[in-house]
PDB file of C-alpha atoms in Angstrom:
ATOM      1  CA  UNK H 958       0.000   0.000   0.000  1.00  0.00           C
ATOM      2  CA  UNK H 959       3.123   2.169   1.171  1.00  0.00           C
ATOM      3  CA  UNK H 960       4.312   1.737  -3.045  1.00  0.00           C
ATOM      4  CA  UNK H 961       1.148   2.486  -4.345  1.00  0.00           C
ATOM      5  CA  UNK H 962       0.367   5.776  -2.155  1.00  0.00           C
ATOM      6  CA  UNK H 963       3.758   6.848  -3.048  1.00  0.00           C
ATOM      7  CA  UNK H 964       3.619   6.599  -6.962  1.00  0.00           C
ATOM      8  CA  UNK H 965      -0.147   8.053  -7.021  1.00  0.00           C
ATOM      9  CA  UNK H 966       1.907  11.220  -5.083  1.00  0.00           C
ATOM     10  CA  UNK H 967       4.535  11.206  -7.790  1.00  0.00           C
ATOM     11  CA  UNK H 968       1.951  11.034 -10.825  1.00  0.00           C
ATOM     12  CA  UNK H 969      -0.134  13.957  -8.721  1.00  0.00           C
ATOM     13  CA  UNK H 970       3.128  16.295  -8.121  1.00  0.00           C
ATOM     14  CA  UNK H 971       4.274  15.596 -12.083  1.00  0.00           C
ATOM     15  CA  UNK H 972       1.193  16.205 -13.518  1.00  0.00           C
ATOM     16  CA  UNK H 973       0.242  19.634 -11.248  1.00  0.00           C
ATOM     17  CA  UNK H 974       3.095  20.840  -9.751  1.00  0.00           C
ATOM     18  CA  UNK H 975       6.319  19.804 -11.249  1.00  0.00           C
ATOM     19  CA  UNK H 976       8.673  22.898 -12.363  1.00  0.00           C
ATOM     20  CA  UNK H 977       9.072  22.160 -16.465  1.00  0.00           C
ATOM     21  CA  UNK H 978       8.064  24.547 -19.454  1.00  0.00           C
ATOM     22  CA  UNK H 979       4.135  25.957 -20.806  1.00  0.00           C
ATOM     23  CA  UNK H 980       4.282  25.025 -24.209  1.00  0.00           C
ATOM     24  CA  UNK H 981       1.052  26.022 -25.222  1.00  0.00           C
ATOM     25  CA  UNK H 982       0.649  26.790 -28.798  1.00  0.00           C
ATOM     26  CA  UNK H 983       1.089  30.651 -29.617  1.00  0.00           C
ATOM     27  CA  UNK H 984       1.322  32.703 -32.799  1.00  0.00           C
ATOM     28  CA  UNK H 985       4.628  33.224 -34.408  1.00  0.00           C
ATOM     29  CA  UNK H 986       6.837  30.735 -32.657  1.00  0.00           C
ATOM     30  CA  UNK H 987       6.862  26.862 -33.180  1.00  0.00           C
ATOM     31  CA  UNK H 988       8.405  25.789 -30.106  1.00  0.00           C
ATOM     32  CA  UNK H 989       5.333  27.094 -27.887  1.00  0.00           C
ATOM     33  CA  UNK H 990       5.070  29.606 -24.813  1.00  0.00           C
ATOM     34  CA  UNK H 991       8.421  29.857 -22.962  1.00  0.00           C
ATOM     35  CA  UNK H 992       7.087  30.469 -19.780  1.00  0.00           C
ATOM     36  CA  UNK H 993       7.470  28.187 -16.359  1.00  0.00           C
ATOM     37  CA  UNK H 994       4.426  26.333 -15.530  1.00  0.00           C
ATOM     38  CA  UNK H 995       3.316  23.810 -12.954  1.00  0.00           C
ATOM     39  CA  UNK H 996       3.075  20.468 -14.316  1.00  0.00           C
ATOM     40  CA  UNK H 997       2.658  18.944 -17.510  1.00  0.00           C
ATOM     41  CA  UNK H 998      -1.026  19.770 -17.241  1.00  0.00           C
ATOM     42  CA  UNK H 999      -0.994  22.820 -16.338  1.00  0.00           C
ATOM     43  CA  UNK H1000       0.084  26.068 -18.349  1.00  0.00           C
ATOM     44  CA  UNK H1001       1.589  29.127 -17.938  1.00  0.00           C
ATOM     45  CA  UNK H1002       0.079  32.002 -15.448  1.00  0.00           C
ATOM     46  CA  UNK H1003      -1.693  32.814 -18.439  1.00  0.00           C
ATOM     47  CA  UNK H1004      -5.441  31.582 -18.067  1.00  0.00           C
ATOM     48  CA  UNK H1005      -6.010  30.579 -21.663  1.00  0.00           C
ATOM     49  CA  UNK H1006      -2.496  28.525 -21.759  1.00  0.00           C
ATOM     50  CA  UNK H1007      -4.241  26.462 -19.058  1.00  0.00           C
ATOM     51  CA  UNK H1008      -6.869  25.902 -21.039  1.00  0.00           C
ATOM     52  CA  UNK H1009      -5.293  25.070 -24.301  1.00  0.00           C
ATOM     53  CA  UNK H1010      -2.814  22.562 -22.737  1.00  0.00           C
ATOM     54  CA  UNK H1011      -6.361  20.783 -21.313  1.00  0.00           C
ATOM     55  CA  UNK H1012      -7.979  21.177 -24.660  1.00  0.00           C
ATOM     56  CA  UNK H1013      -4.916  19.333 -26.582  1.00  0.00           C
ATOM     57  CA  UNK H1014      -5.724  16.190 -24.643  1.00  0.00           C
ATOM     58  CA  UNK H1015      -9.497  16.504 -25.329  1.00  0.00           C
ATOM     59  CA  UNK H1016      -9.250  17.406 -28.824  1.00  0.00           C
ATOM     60  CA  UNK H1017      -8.412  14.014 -30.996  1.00  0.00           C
ATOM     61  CA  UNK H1018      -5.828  16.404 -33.630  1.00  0.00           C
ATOM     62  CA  UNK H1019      -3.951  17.878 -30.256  1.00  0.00           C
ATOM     63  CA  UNK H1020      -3.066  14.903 -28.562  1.00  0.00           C
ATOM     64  CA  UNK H1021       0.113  14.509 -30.734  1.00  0.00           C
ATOM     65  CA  UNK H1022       1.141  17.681 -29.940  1.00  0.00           C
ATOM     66  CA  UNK H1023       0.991  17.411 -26.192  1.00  0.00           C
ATOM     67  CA  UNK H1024       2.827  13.860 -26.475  1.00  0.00           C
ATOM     68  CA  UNK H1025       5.492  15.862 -28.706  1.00  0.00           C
ATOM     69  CA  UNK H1026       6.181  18.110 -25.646  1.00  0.00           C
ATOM     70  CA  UNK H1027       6.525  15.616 -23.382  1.00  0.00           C
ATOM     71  CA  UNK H1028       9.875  15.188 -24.858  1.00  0.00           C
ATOM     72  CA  UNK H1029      10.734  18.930 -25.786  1.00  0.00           C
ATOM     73  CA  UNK H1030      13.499  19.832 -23.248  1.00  0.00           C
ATOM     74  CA  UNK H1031      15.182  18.096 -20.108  1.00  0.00           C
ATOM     75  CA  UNK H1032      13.079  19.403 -17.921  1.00  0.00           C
ATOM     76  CA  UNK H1033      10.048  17.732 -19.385  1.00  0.00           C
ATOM     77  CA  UNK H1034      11.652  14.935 -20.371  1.00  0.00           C
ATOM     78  CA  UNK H1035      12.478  14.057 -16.766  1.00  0.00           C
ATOM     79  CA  UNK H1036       9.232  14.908 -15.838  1.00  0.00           C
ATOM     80  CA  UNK H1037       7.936  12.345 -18.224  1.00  0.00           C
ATOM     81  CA  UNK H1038      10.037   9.400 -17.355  1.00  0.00           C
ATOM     82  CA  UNK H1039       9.228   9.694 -13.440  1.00  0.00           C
ATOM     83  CA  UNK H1040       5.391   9.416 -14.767  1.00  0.00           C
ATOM     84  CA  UNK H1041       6.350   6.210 -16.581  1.00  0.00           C
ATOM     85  CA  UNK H1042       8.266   5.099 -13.948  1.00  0.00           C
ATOM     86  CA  UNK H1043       5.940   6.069 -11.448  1.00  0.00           C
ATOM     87  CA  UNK H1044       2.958   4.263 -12.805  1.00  0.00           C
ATOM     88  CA  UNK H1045       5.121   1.332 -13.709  1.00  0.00           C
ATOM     89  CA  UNK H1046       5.856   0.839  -9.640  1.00  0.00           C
ATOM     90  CA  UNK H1047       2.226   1.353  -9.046  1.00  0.00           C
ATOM     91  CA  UNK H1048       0.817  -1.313 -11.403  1.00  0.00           C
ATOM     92  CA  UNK H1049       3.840  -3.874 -10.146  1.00  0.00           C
ATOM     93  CA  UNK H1050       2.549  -2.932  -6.708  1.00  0.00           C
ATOM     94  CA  UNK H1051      -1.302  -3.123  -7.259  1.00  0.00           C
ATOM     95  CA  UNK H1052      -1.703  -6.529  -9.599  1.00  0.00           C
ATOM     96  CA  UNK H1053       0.473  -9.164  -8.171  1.00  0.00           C
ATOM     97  CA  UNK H1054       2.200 -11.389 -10.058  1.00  0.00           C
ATOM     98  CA  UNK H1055       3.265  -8.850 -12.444  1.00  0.00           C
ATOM     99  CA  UNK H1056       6.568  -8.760 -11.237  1.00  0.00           C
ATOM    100  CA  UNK H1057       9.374 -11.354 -12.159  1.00  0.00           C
ATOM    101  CA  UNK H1058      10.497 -13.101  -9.081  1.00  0.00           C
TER     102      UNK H1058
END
């Protein structure tokens, strides 16, 4: 149980509070807002960057974007892989036998 409440915290923090880049689509650059946000969810303290990096996951054409910027910088990319590696732990620690003895 100790595993499992641990790598739900990790997913929470990465998703809403981890320090890594907006990258919400603006006009006239390609690489996306520069700003710090809070968590790969979350935007920019610009309202409607918040609600364009929602609306890329909702939004069937956007999704490849947002998985694109998973990977755009370090900061992301770390992000990303203690996500994986976070909800990796917690489905080895929830289903058992899914780890090789």
């Amino acid at each position: 149980m100790v595993v499992i409440a641990l790598s739900a915290a990790v997913l929470l923090w990465s998703f809403f509070q981890a320090p890594v880049t907006c990258g919400a689509p603006i006009r006239g650059r390609n690489d996306g807002c520069r700003n710090n946000a809070s968590g790969l969810l979350m935007g920019c303290h610009i309202r409607q960057h918040r609600w364009q990096k929602l609306k890329m996951l909702i939004v069937r054409r956007r999704v490849r974007e947002f998985c694109s910027g998973l990977f755009s910088d370090s900061k992301a990319t770390l992000v990303t892989l203690a996500v994986v590696g976070s909800f990796i732990s917690g489905l080895v620690a929830l289903i058992p036998g899914v780890a090789v003895h």
